Tab-separated table of N, CA and C in Angstrom:
chain	number	residue	atom	x	y	z
A	18	UNK	N	0.842	-1.181	0.000
A	18	UNK	CA	0.000	0.000	0.000
A	18	UNK	C	0.885	1.241	0.000
A	19	UNK	N	0.749	2.080	-0.983
A	19	UNK	CA	1.551	3.296	-1.097
A	19	UNK	C	0.834	4.459	-0.420
A	20	UNK	N	1.605	5.281	0.269
A	20	UNK	CA	1.049	6.464	0.915
A	20	UNK	C	1.016	7.613	-0.079
A	21	UNK	N	-0.067	8.356	-0.071
A	21	UNK	CA	-0.185	9.496	-0.987
A	21	UNK	C	-0.836	10.664	-0.283
A	22	UNK	N	-0.800	11.807	-0.947
A	22	UNK	CA	-1.507	12.993	-0.483
A	22	UNK	C	-1.157	13.420	0.920
A	23	UNK	N	-2.190	13.779	1.707
A	23	UNK	CA	-1.967	14.312	3.056
A	23	UNK	C	-1.234	13.354	3.995
A	24	UNK	N	-1.457	12.055	3.840
A	24	UNK	CA	-0.793	11.083	4.713
A	24	UNK	C	0.711	11.137	4.485
A	25	UNK	N	1.137	11.127	3.223
A	25	UNK	CA	2.554	11.188	2.893
A	25	UNK	C	3.149	12.523	3.346
A	26	UNK	N	2.435	13.614	3.127
A	26	UNK	CA	2.926	14.930	3.542
A	26	UNK	C	3.105	14.989	5.053
A	27	UNK	N	2.173	14.445	5.803
A	27	UNK	CA	2.272	14.444	7.266
A	27	UNK	C	3.454	13.601	7.721
A	28	UNK	N	3.650	12.453	7.051
A	28	UNK	CA	4.772	11.589	7.416
A	28	UNK	C	6.103	12.299	7.131
A	29	UNK	N	6.212	12.953	5.990
A	29	UNK	CA	7.431	13.685	5.652
A	29	UNK	C	7.669	14.832	6.628
A	30	UNK	N	6.612	15.538	7.007
A	30	UNK	CA	6.745	16.640	7.949
A	30	UNK	C	7.255	16.123	9.294
A	31	UNK	N	6.721	14.990	9.744
A	31	UNK	CA	7.151	14.415	11.016
A	31	UNK	C	8.605	13.952	10.931
A	32	UNK	N	8.985	13.374	9.801
A	32	UNK	CA	10.370	12.939	9.621
A	32	UNK	C	11.307	14.142	9.642
A	33	UNK	N	10.898	15.225	8.982
A	33	UNK	CA	11.715	16.446	8.977
A	33	UNK	C	11.841	17.014	10.383
A	34	UNK	N	10.741	17.000	11.116
A	34	UNK	CA	10.752	17.519	12.486
A	34	UNK	C	11.676	16.674	13.362
A	35	UNK	N	11.593	15.354	13.199
A	35	UNK	CA	12.445	14.447	13.969
A	35	UNK	C	13.915	14.703	13.642
A	36	UNK	N	14.221	14.860	12.367
A	36	UNK	CA	15.605	15.101	11.952
A	36	UNK	C	16.120	16.420	12.527
A	37	UNK	N	15.292	17.456	12.489
A	37	UNK	CA	15.692	18.757	13.023
A	37	UNK	C	15.907	18.686	14.529
A	38	UNK	N	14.978	18.062	15.244
A	38	UNK	CA	15.111	17.937	16.698
A	38	UNK	C	16.334	17.106	17.062
A	39	UNK	N	16.561	16.039	16.327
A	39	UNK	CA	17.710	15.174	16.589
A	39	UNK	C	19.015	15.953	16.403
A	40	UNK	N	19.070	16.750	15.348
A	40	UNK	CA	20.261	17.566	15.090
A	40	UNK	C	20.448	18.606	16.200
A	41	UNK	N	19.349	19.250	16.586
A	41	UNK	CA	19.411	20.281	17.625
A	41	UNK	C	19.755	19.700	19.002
A	42	UNK	N	19.451	18.429	19.216
A	42	UNK	CA	19.747	17.797	20.504
A	42	UNK	C	21.249	17.674	20.724
A	43	UNK	N	22.002	17.682	19.635
A	43	UNK	CA	23.459	17.650	19.743
A	43	UNK	C	23.956	16.460	20.518
A	44	UNK	N	24.806	16.717	21.507
A	44	UNK	CA	25.408	15.616	22.270
A	44	UNK	C	24.738	15.391	23.622
A	45	UNK	N	23.486	15.824	23.755
A	45	UNK	CA	22.755	15.564	25.001
A	45	UNK	C	22.570	14.070	25.165
A	46	UNK	N	22.536	13.637	26.403
A	46	UNK	CA	22.418	12.209	26.698
A	46	UNK	C	21.348	11.960	27.759
A	47	UNK	N	20.872	10.727	27.810
A	47	UNK	CA	19.972	10.277	28.869
A	47	UNK	C	18.694	11.074	29.006
A	48	UNK	N	18.350	11.368	30.273
A	48	UNK	CA	17.097	12.059	30.569
A	48	UNK	C	17.052	13.453	29.971
A	49	UNK	N	18.198	14.134	29.909
A	49	UNK	CA	18.249	15.468	29.313
A	49	UNK	C	17.845	15.400	27.845
A	50	UNK	N	18.364	14.405	27.125
A	50	UNK	CA	18.025	14.250	25.706
A	50	UNK	C	16.550	13.877	25.531
A	51	UNK	N	16.050	12.954	26.365
A	51	UNK	CA	14.645	12.558	26.288
A	51	UNK	C	13.734	13.764	26.491
A	52	UNK	N	14.043	14.572	27.500
A	52	UNK	CA	13.227	15.752	27.793
A	52	UNK	C	13.292	16.749	26.632
A	53	UNK	N	14.491	16.952	26.091
A	53	UNK	CA	14.639	17.876	24.973
A	53	UNK	C	13.841	17.397	23.767
A	54	UNK	N	13.971	16.108	23.426
A	54	UNK	CA	13.272	15.570	22.257
A	54	UNK	C	11.759	15.643	22.441
A	55	UNK	N	11.276	15.333	23.629
A	55	UNK	CA	9.838	15.401	23.886
A	55	UNK	C	9.337	16.821	23.678
A	56	UNK	N	10.060	17.780	24.220
A	56	UNK	CA	9.678	19.177	24.080
A	56	UNK	C	9.752	19.627	22.617
A	57	UNK	N	10.842	19.270	21.965
A	57	UNK	CA	11.049	19.682	20.575
A	57	UNK	C	9.977	19.098	19.658
A	58	UNK	N	9.686	17.824	19.805
A	58	UNK	CA	8.720	17.174	18.922
A	58	UNK	C	7.285	17.603	19.181
A	59	UNK	N	6.999	18.087	20.373
A	59	UNK	CA	5.636	18.513	20.676
A	59	UNK	C	5.421	20.002	20.414
A	60	UNK	N	6.472	20.691	20.070
A	60	UNK	CA	6.386	22.124	19.807
A	60	UNK	C	5.525	22.393	18.577
A	61	UNK	N	4.760	23.435	18.658
A	61	UNK	CA	3.916	23.823	17.532
A	61	UNK	C	4.783	24.328	16.381
A	62	UNK	N	4.159	24.604	15.279
A	62	UNK	CA	4.838	25.049	14.069
A	62	UNK	C	5.675	26.298	14.341
A	63	UNK	N	6.860	26.340	13.735
A	63	UNK	CA	7.763	27.489	13.901
A	63	UNK	C	7.194	28.727	13.214
A	64	UNK	N	7.512	29.890	13.767
A	64	UNK	CA	7.170	31.126	13.079
A	64	UNK	C	8.126	31.265	11.903
A	65	UNK	N	7.798	32.129	10.961
A	65	UNK	CA	8.658	32.314	9.793
A	65	UNK	C	10.043	32.814	10.220
A	66	UNK	N	10.095	33.678	11.210
A	66	UNK	CA	11.378	34.204	11.678
A	66	UNK	C	12.217	33.087	12.317
A	67	UNK	N	11.585	32.228	13.112
A	67	UNK	CA	12.309	31.110	13.720
A	67	UNK	C	12.823	30.154	12.648
A	68	UNK	N	11.993	29.929	11.639
A	68	UNK	CA	12.381	29.038	10.550
A	68	UNK	C	13.582	29.623	9.796
A	69	UNK	N	13.557	30.925	9.543
A	69	UNK	CA	14.662	31.587	8.840
A	69	UNK	C	15.952	31.459	9.651
A	70	UNK	N	15.863	31.657	10.957
A	70	UNK	CA	17.036	31.543	11.822
A	70	UNK	C	17.600	30.121	11.789
A	71	UNK	N	16.723	29.130	11.906
A	71	UNK	CA	17.158	27.731	11.889
A	71	UNK	C	17.773	27.361	10.542
A	72	UNK	N	17.149	27.781	9.461
A	72	UNK	CA	17.668	27.464	8.124
A	72	UNK	C	19.014	28.151	7.887
A	73	UNK	N	19.141	29.401	8.321
A	73	UNK	CA	20.427	30.098	8.176
A	73	UNK	C	21.530	29.367	8.927
A	74	UNK	N	21.217	28.892	10.126
A	74	UNK	CA	22.191	28.157	10.924
A	74	UNK	C	22.617	26.878	10.203
A	75	UNK	N	21.637	26.163	9.648
A	75	UNK	CA	21.917	24.912	8.950
A	75	UNK	C	22.636	25.130	7.613
A	76	UNK	N	22.522	26.330	7.056
A	76	UNK	CA	23.141	26.621	5.758
A	76	UNK	C	24.594	27.081	5.884
A	77	UNK	N	25.107	27.130	7.093
A	77	UNK	CA	26.484	27.570	7.316
A	77	UNK	C	27.436	26.787	6.422
A	78	UNK	N	28.284	27.516	5.701
A	78	UNK	CA	29.265	26.883	4.828
A	78	UNK	C	28.808	26.734	3.391
A	79	UNK	N	27.512	26.856	3.148
A	79	UNK	CA	27.011	26.751	1.781
A	79	UNK	C	27.107	28.126	1.121
A	80	UNK	N	27.354	28.143	-0.185
A	80	UNK	CA	27.503	29.413	-0.902
A	80	UNK	C	26.781	29.349	-2.240
A	81	UNK	N	26.462	30.518	-2.766
A	81	UNK	CA	25.901	30.643	-4.114
A	81	UNK	C	24.622	29.858	-4.329
A	82	UNK	N	24.561	29.187	-5.492
A	82	UNK	CA	23.357	28.446	-5.880
A	82	UNK	C	23.044	27.307	-4.919
A	83	UNK	N	24.081	26.695	-4.353
A	83	UNK	CA	23.881	25.614	-3.395
A	83	UNK	C	23.123	26.141	-2.171
A	84	UNK	N	23.518	27.324	-1.678
A	84	UNK	CA	22.850	27.934	-0.516
A	84	UNK	C	21.418	28.338	-0.864
A	85	UNK	N	21.238	28.937	-2.044
A	85	UNK	CA	19.892	29.354	-2.469
A	85	UNK	C	18.947	28.159	-2.531
A	86	UNK	N	19.419	27.068	-3.136
A	86	UNK	CA	18.590	25.871	-3.256
A	86	UNK	C	18.270	25.303	-1.872
A	87	UNK	N	19.276	25.259	-0.989
A	87	UNK	CA	19.061	24.746	0.364
A	87	UNK	C	18.042	25.607	1.113
A	88	UNK	N	18.211	26.920	1.060
A	88	UNK	CA	17.303	27.824	1.784
A	88	UNK	C	15.880	27.710	1.247
A	89	UNK	N	15.733	27.593	-0.061
A	89	UNK	CA	14.402	27.459	-0.647
A	89	UNK	C	13.717	26.199	-0.114
A	90	UNK	N	14.450	25.087	-0.141
A	90	UNK	CA	13.894	23.824	0.337
A	90	UNK	C	13.609	23.888	1.840
A	91	UNK	N	14.547	24.429	2.595
A	91	UNK	CA	14.408	24.499	4.048
A	91	UNK	C	13.216	25.365	4.456
A	92	UNK	N	13.069	26.512	3.849
A	92	UNK	CA	11.995	27.429	4.221
A	92	UNK	C	10.627	26.953	3.766
A	93	UNK	N	10.583	26.110	2.743
A	93	UNK	CA	9.292	25.631	2.251
A	93	UNK	C	8.804	24.391	2.993
A	94	UNK	N	9.680	23.780	3.790
A	94	UNK	CA	9.255	22.558	4.502
A	94	UNK	C	8.588	22.870	5.816
């Protein structure tokens, strides 16, 4: 059974959120990491300004067309 439409979009959004939270958790361990992940994953949708800040941070080191493409994808997700 293939996932399509809203189901697939929701799954991709959750995967993106998990990846972002996992990256932001850094080297936290144990209960600190569990608490951080729980908070991060339950957080409501980011504001556009928060999203821009996060995407800029993740784009560090990218330049030119590579950065433009990354920012476009990051801000649209």
